[in-house]
mmCIF file of C-alpha atoms and ligand atoms in Angstrom:
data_model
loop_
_atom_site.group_PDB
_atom_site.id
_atom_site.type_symbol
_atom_site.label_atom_id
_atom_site.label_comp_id
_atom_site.label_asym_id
_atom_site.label_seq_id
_atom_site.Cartn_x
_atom_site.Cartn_y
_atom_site.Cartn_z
ATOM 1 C CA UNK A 1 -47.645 9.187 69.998
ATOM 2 C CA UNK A 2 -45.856 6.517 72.055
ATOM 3 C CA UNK A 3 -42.920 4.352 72.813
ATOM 4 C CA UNK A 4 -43.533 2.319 75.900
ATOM 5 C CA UNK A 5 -45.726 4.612 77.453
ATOM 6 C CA UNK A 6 -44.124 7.781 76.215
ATOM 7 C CA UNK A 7 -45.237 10.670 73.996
ATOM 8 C CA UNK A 8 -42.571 11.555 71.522
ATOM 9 C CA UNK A 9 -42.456 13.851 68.377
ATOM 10 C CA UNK A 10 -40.320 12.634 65.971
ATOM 11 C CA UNK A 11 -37.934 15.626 65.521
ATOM 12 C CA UNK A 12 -37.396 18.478 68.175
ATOM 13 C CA UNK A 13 -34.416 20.734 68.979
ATOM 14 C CA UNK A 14 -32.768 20.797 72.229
ATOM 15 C CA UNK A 15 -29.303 22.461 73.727
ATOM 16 C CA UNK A 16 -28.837 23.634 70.071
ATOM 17 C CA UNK A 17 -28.857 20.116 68.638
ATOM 18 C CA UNK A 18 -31.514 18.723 66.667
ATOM 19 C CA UNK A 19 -32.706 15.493 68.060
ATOM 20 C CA UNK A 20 -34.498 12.159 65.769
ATOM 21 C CA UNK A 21 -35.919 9.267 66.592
ATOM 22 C CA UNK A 22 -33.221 7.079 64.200
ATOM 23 C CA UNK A 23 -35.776 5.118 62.075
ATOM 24 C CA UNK A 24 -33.124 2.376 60.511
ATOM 25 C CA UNK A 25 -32.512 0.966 64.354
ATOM 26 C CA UNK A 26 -36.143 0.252 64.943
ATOM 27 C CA UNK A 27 -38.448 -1.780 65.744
ATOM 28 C CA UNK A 28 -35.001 -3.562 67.567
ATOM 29 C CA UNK A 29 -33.494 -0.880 69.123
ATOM 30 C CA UNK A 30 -34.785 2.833 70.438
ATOM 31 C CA UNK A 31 -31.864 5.690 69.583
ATOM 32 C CA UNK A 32 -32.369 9.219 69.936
ATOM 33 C CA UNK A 33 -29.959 10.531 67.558
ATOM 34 C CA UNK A 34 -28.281 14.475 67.351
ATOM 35 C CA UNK A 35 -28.045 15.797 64.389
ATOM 36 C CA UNK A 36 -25.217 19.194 64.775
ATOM 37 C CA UNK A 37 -24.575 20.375 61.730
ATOM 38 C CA UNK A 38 -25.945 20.459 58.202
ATOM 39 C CA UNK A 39 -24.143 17.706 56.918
ATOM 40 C CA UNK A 40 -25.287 15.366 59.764
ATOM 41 C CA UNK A 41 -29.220 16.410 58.299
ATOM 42 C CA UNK A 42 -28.413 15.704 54.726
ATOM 43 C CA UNK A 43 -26.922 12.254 55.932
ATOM 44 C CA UNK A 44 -29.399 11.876 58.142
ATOM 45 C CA UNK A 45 -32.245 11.784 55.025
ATOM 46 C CA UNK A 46 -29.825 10.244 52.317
ATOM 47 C CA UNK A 47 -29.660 7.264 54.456
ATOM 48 C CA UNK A 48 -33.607 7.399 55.773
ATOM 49 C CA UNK A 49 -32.564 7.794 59.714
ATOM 50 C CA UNK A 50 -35.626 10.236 59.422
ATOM 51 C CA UNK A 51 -38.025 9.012 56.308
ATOM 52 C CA UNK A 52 -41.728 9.815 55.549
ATOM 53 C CA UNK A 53 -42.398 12.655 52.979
ATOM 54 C CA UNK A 54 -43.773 15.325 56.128
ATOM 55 C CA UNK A 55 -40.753 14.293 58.591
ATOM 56 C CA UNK A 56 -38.190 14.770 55.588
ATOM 57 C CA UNK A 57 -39.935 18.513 55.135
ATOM 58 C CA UNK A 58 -39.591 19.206 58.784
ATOM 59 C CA UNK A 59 -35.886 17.237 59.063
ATOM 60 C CA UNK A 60 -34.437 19.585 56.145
ATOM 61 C CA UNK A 61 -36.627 22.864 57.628
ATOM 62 C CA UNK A 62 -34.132 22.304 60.933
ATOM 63 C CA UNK A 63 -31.264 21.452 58.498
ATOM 64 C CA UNK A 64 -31.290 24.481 57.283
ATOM 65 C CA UNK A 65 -31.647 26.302 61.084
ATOM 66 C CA UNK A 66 -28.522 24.283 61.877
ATOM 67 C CA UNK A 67 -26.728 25.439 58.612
ATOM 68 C CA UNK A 68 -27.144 28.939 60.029
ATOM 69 C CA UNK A 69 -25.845 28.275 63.325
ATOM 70 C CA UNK A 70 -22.935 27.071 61.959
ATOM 71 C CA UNK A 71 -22.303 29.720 59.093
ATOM 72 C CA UNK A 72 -25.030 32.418 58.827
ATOM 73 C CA UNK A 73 -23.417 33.354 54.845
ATOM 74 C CA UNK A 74 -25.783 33.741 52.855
ATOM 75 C CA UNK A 75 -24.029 31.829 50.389
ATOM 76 C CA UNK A 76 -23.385 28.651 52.789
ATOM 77 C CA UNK A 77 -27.474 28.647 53.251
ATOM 78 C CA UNK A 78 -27.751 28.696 49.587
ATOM 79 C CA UNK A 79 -25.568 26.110 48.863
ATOM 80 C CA UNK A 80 -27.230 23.934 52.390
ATOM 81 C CA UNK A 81 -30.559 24.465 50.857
ATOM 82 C CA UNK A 82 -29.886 22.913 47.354
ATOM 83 C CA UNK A 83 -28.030 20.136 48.839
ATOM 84 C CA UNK A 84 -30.688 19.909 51.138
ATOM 85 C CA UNK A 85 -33.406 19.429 48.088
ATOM 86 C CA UNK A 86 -31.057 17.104 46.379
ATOM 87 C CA UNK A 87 -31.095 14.846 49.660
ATOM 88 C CA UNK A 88 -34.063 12.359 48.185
ATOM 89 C CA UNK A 89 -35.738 13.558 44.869
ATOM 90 C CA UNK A 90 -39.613 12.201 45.195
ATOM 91 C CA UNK A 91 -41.281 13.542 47.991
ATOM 92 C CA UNK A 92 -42.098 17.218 47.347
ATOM 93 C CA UNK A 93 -42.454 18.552 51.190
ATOM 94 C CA UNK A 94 -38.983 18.219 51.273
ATOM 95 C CA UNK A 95 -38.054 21.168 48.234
ATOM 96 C CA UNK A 96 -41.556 22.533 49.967
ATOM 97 C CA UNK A 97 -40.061 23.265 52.980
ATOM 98 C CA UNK A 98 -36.525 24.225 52.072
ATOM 99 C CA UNK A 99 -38.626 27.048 50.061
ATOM 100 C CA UNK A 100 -40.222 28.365 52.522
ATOM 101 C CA UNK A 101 -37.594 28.740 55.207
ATOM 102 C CA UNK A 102 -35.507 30.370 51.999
ATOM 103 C CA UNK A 103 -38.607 32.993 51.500
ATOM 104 C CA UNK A 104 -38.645 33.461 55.332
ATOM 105 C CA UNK A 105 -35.137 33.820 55.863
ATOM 106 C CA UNK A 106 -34.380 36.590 52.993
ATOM 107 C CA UNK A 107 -33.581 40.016 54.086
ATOM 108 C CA UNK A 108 -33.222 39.310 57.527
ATOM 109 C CA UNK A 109 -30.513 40.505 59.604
ATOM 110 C CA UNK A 110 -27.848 38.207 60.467
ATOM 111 C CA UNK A 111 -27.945 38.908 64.307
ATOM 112 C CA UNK A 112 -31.878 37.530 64.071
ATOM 113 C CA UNK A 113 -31.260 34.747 61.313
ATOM 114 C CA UNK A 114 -30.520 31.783 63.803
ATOM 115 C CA UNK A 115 -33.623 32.713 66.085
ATOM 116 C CA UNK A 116 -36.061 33.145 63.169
ATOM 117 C CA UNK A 117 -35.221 29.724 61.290
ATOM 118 C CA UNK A 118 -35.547 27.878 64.562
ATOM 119 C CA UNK A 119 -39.134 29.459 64.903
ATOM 120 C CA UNK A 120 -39.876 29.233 61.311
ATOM 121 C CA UNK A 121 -38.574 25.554 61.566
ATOM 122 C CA UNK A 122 -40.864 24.689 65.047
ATOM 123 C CA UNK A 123 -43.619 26.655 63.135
ATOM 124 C CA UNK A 124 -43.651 23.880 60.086
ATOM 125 C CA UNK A 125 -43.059 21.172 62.627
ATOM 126 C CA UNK A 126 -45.954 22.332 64.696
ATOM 127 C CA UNK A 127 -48.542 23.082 61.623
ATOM 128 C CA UNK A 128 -47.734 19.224 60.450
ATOM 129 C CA UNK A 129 -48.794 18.029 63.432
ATOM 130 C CA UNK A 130 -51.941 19.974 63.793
ATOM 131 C CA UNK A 131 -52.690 19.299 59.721
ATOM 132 C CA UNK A 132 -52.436 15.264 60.367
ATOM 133 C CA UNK A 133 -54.390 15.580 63.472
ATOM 134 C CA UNK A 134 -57.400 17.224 61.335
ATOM 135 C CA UNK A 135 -56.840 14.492 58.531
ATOM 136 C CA UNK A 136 -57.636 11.864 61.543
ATOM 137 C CA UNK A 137 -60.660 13.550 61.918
ATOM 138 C CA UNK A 138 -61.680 14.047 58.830
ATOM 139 C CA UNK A 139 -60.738 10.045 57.673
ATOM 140 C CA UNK A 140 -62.390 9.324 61.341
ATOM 141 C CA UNK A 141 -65.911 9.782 59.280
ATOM 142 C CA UNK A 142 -64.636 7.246 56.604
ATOM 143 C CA UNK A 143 -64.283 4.386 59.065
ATOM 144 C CA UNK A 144 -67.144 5.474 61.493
ATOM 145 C CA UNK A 145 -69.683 5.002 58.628
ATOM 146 C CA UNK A 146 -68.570 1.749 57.434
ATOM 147 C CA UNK A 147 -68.525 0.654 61.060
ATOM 148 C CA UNK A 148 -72.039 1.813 61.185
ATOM 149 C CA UNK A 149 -72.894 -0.598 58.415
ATOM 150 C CA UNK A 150 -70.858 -3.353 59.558
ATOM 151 C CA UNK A 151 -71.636 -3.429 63.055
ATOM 152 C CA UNK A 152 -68.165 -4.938 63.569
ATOM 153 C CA UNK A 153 -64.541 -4.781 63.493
ATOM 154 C CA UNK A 154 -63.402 -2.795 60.422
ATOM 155 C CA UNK A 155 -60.605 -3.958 58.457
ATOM 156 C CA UNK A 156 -58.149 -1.440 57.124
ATOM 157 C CA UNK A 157 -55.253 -2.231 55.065
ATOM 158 C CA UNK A 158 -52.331 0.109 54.273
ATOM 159 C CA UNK A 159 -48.989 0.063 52.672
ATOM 160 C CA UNK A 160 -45.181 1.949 53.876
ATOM 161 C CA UNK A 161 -45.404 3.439 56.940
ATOM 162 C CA UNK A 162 -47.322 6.923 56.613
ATOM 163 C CA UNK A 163 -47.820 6.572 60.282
ATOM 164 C CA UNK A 164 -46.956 8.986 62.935
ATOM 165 C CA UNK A 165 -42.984 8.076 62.441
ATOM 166 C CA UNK A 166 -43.200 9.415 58.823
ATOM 167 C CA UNK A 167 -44.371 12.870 59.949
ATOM 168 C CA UNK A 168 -44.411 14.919 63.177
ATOM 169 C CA UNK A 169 -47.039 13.380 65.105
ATOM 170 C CA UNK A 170 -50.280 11.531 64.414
ATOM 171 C CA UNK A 171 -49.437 10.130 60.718
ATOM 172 C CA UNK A 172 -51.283 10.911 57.586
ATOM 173 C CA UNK A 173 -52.590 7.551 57.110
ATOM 174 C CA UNK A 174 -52.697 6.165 60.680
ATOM 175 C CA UNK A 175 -53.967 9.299 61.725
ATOM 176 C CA UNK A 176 -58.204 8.393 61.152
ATOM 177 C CA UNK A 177 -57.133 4.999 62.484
ATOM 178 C CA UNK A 178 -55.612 6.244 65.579
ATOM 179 C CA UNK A 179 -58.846 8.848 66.108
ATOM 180 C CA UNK A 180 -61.400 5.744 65.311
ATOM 181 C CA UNK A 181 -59.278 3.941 68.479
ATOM 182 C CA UNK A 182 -59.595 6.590 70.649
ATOM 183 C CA UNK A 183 -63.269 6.465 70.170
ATOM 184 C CA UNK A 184 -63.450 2.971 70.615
ATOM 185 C CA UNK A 185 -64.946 2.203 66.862
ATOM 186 C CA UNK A 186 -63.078 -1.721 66.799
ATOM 187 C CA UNK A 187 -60.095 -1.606 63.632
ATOM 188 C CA UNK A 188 -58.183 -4.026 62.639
ATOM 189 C CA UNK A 189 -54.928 -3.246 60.505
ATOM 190 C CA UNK A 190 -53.420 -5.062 57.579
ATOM 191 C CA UNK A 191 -49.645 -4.407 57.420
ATOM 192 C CA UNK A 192 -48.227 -4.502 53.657
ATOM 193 C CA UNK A 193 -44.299 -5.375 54.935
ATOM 194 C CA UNK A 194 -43.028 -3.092 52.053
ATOM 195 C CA UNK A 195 -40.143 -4.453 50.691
ATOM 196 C CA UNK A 196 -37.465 -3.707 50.678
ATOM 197 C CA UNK A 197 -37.521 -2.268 53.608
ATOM 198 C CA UNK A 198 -39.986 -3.078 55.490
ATOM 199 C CA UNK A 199 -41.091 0.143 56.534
ATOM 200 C CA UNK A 200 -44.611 -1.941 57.190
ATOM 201 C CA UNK A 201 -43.254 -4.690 59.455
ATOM 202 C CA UNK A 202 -40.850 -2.644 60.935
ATOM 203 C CA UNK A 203 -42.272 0.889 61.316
ATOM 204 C CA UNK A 204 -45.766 0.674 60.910
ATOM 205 C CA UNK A 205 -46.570 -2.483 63.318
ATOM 206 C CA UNK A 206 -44.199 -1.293 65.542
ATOM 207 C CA UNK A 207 -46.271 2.154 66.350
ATOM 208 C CA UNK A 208 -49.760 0.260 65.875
ATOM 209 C CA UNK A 209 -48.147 -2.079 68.773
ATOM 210 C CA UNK A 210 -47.190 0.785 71.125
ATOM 211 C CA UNK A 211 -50.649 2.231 70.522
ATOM 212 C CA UNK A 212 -52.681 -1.074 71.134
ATOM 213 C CA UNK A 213 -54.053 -1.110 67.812
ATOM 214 C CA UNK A 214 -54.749 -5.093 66.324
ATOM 215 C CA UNK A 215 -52.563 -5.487 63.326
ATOM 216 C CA UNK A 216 -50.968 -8.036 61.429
ATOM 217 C CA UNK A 217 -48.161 -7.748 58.961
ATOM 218 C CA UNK A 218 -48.918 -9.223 55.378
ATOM 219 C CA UNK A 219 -46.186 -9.942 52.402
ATOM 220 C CA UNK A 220 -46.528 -7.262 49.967
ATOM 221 C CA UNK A 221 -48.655 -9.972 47.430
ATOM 222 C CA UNK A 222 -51.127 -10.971 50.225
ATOM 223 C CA UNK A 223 -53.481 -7.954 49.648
ATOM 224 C CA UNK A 224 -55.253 -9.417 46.317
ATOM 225 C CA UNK A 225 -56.506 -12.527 47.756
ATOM 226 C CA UNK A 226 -57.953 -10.437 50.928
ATOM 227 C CA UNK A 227 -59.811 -7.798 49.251
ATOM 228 C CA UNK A 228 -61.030 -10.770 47.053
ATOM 229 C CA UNK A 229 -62.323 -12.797 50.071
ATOM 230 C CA UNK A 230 -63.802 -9.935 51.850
ATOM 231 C CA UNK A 231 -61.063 -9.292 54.674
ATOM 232 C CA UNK A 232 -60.438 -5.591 53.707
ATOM 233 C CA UNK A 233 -62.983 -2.761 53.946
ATOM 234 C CA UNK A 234 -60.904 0.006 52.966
ATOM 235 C CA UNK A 235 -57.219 0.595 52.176
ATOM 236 C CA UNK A 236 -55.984 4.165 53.383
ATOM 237 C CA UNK A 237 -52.013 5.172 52.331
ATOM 238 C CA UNK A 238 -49.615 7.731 52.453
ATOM 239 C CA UNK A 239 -48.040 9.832 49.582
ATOM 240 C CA UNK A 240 -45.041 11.210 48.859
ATOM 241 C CA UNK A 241 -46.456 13.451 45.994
ATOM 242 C CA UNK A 242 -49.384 14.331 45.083
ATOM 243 C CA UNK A 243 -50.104 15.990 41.610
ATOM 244 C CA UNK A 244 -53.103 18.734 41.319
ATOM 245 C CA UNK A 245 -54.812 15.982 38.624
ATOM 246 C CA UNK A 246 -55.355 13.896 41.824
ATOM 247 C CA UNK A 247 -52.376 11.867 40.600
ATOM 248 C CA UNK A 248 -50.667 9.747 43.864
ATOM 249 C CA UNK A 249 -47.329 8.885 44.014
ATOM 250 C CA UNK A 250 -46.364 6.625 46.394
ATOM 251 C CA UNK A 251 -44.057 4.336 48.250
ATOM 252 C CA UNK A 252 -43.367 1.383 45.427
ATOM 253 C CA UNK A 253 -46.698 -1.375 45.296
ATOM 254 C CA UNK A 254 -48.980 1.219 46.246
ATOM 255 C CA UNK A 255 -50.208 0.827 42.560
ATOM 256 C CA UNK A 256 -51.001 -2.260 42.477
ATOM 257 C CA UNK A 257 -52.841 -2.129 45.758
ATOM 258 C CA UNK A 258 -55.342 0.498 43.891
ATOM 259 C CA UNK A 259 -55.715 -1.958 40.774
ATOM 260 C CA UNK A 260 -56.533 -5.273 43.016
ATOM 261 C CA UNK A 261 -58.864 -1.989 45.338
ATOM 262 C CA UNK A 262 -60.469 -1.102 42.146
ATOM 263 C CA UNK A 263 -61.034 -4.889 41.196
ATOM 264 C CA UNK A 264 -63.015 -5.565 44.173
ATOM 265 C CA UNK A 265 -64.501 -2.426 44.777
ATOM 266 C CA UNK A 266 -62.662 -1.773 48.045
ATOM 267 C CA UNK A 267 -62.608 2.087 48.554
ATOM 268 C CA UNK A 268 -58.904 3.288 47.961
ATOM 269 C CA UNK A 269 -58.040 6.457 50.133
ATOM 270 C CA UNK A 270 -55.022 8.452 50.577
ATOM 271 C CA UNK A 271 -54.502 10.622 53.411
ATOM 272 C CA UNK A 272 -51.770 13.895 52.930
ATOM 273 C CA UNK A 273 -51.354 17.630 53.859
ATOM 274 C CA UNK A 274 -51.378 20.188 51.633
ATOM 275 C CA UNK A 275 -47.456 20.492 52.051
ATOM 276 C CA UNK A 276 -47.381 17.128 49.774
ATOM 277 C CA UNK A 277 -49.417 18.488 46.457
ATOM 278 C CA UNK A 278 -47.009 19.559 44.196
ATOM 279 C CA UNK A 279 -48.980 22.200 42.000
ATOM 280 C CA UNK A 280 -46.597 22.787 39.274
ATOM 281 C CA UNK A 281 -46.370 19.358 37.372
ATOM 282 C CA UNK A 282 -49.102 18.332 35.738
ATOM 283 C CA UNK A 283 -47.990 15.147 34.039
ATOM 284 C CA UNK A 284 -46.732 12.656 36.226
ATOM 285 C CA UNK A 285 -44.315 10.841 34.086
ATOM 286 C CA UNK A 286 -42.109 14.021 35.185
ATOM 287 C CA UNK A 287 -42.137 13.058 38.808
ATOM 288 C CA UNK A 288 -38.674 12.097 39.886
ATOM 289 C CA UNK A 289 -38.707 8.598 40.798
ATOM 290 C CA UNK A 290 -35.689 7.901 43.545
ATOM 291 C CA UNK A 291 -33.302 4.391 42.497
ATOM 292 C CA UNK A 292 -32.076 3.696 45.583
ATOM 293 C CA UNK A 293 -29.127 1.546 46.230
ATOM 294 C CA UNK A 294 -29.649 -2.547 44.757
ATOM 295 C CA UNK A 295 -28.335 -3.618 48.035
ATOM 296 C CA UNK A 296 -31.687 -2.887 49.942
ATOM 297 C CA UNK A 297 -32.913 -5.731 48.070
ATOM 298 C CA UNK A 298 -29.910 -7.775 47.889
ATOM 299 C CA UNK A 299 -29.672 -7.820 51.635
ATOM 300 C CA UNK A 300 -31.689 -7.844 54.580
ATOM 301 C CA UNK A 301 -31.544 -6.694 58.310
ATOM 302 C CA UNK A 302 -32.684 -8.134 61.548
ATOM 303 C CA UNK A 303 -30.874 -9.038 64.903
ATOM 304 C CA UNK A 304 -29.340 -11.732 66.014
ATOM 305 C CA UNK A 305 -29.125 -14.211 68.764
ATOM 306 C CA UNK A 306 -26.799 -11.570 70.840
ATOM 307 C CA UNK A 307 -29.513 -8.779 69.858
ATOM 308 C CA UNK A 308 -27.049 -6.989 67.624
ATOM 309 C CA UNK A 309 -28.305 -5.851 64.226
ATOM 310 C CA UNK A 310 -27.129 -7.516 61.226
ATOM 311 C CA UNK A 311 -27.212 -7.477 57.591
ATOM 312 C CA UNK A 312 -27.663 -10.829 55.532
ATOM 313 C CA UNK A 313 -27.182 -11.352 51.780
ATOM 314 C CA UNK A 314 -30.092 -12.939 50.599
ATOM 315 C CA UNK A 315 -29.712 -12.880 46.640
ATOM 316 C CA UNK A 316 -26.941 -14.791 44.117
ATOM 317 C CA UNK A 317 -24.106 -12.421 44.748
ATOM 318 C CA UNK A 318 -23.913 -12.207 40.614
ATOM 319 C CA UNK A 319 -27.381 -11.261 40.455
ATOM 320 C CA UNK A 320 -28.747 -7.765 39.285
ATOM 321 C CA UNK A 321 -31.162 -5.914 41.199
ATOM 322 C CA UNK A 322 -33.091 -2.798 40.746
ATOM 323 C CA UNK A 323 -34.746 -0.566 43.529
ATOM 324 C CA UNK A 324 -37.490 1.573 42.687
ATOM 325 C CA UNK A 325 -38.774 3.136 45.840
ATOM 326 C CA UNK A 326 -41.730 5.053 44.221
ATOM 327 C CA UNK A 327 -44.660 4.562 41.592
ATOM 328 C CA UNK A 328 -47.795 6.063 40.446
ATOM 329 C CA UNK A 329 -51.325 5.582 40.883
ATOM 330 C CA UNK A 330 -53.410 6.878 38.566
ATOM 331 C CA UNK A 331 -56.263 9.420 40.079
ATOM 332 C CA UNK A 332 -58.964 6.708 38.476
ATOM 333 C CA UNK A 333 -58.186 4.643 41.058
ATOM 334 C CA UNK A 334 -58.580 6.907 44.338
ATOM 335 C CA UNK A 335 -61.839 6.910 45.670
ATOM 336 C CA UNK A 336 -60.778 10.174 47.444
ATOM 337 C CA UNK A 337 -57.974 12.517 49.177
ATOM 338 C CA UNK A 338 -57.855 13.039 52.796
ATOM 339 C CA UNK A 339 -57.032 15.871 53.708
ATOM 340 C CA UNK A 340 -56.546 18.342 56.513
ATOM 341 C CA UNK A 341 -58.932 21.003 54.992
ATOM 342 C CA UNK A 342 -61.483 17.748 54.693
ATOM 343 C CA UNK A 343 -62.107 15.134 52.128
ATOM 344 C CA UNK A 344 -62.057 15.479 47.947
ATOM 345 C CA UNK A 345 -62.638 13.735 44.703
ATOM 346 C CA UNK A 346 -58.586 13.011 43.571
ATOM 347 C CA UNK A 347 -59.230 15.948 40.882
ATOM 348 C CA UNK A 348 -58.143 19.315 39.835
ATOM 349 C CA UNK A 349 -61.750 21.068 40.857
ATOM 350 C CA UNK A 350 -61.558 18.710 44.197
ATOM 351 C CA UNK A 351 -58.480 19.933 45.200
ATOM 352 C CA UNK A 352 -58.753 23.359 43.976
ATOM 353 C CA UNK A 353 -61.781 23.934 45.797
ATOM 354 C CA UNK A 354 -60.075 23.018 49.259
ATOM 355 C CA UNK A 355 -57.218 24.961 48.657
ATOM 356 C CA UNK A 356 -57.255 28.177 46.467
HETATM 357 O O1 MRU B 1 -39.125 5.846 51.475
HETATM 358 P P1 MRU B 1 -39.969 6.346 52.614
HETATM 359 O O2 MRU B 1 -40.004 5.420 53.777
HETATM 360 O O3 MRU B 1 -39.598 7.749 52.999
HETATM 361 O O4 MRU B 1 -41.426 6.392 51.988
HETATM 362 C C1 MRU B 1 -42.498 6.809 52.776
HETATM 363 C C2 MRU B 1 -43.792 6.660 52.094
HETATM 364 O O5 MRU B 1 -43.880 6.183 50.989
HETATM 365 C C3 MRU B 1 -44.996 7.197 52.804
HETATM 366 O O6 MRU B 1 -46.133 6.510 52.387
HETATM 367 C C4 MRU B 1 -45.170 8.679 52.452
HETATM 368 O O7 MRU B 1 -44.012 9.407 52.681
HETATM 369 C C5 MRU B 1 -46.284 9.271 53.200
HETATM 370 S S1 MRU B 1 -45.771 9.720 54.810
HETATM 371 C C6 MRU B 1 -47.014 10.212 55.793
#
């Protein structure tokens, strides 16, 4: 997608370097960042440079291509991948696509190593982007009917960014937005800000903006009172996990979007790519929830009169704080997955059918 008038991908690799769009300077500032070695990728995650459950998958795929150009021991990948995994705990693409480089990358010789993680890396890049272009226009249907009904602008609401910055290219949940656009179907976009930190204000209105998409950015509390007066037709999010019980786990709030959905019988959609379902646990009080540092909260960025970035204390300095960045939304309260394969009941059979 764009940035003033350019198409960019949000990861590619160039004169052996890695190169990211570095997420924590915008919407103020525009750095392309290098990442060299493995240690640069792991950083690069920890401290959410690159963020969004399909980017992290396709960050640590590269990581692990860079690992091998700087040590192709089979050892030093072994350790790079489990520090790799370790990077941020929730979002399953991430341990998804460490696995599958791993499975490509045994047995091969070590003159071919570098060249077949760089393809194998480019390969999960590349199928991310074609997976959330198909989930745009599969959601595409989703908005086109109740424009049909309507007869006039339709009013989406979504929470985090899960836009085209979180994965490759297109977004999961911006993705039908983007296609409805295109065809000239009229959307308007609520913005949750998602504190704390503000991936919504800061991510996801900044790529609606560069796309020329209306949007406005809402405090995280707003959404009740909309969906109560009528001012939301459907909310559409991300994941970061998705369990095969139709189970959604998701940037912290997202819950309590589907309760005040499911209150006022707003449909309650989730957009993701296969690479997010995490088959194996089936209860989701096992999913790893990430704590992140108390100081997101505590603090908060923006620039100043001389344009330079700067973090503020906002809190008591003696109070505590505590930073969940992930919850849970039950499957009862998703009208329905989007997907790249199409569109399912959040269920075992739903899902099963689409991808066994
Ligand atoms: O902590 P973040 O910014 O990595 O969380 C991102 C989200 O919660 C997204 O909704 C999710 O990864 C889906 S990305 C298409």
């Amino acid at each position: 997608m764009r940035i003033e008038g350019k198409e960019y991908r949000t990861i590619w690799f160039e004169n052996n370097v890695v190169k990211i769009i570095d997420q924590t300077k915008l919407p103020h500032q525009f750095v392309i960042k290098e990442l060299k070695t493995i240690n640069d990728t792991i950083n690069a995650i920890k401290v959410m440079e690159v963020r969004g459950a399909p980017l992290i998958g396709g960050t640590a795929a590269y990581g692990l291509a860079l690992a091998v150009q700087e040590n192709n021991d089979p050892e030093f990948i072994k350790k790079s991948a489990k520090e790799l995994i370790k990077s941020r705990p929730t979002a399953i693409n991430l341990k998804w696509a460490v696995d599958r480089m791993i499975k490509k990358l045994t047995g091969i010789n070590s003159d071919q190593l570098l060249s077949i993680a760089l393809n194998e890396a480019k390969e999960i890049c590349d199928e991310d982007e074609k997976f959330c272009e198909n989930i745009g226009i599969n959601g595409l249907k989703i908005i086109e009917e109740i424009y049909n009904k309507k007869k006039d602008t339709v009013n989406i609401l979504t929470h985090c960014n899960a836009g085209w910055l979180a994965t490759i290219n297109w977004g999961t949940a911006t993705s039908p937005i983007y296609h409805a656009h295109k065809k000239g179907i009229p959307v308007h976009v609520w913005v949750d800000e998602t504190r704390p930190r503000n991936q919504g204000a800061n991510l996801t209105s900044f790529e609606l903006n560069e796309e020329e998409i209306s949007n406005t950015i809402i405090a995280d509390n707003t959404g009740g009172i909309l969906m109560q007066r009528g001012k939301v037709d459907i909310c559409i999010v991300g994941t970061d996990r998705t369990l095969s019980n139709g189970d959604v786990c998701n940037k912290i709030g997202t819950y309590l979007k589907a309760l005040a959905a499911n209150d006022n019988n707003v449909p309650f959609y989730v957009a993701l790519p296969s690479s997010t379902i995490d088959w194996d646990i089936k209860d989701a009080k096992d999913i790893p929830i990430e704590e992140r540092n108390s100081e997101e909260l505590s603090h908060i960025e923006g620039i100043d009169e001389n344009n330079q970035i700067k973090k503020v204390l906002i809190y008591p300095n003696k109070s505590k704080a505590m930073n969940l960045a992930f919850d849970v939304t039950p499957a009862k309260y998703v009208t329905g997955l989007i997907t790249e394969k199409g569109i399912t009941e959040a269920s075992f059979d739903g899902l099963k059918k689409l991808f066994k």
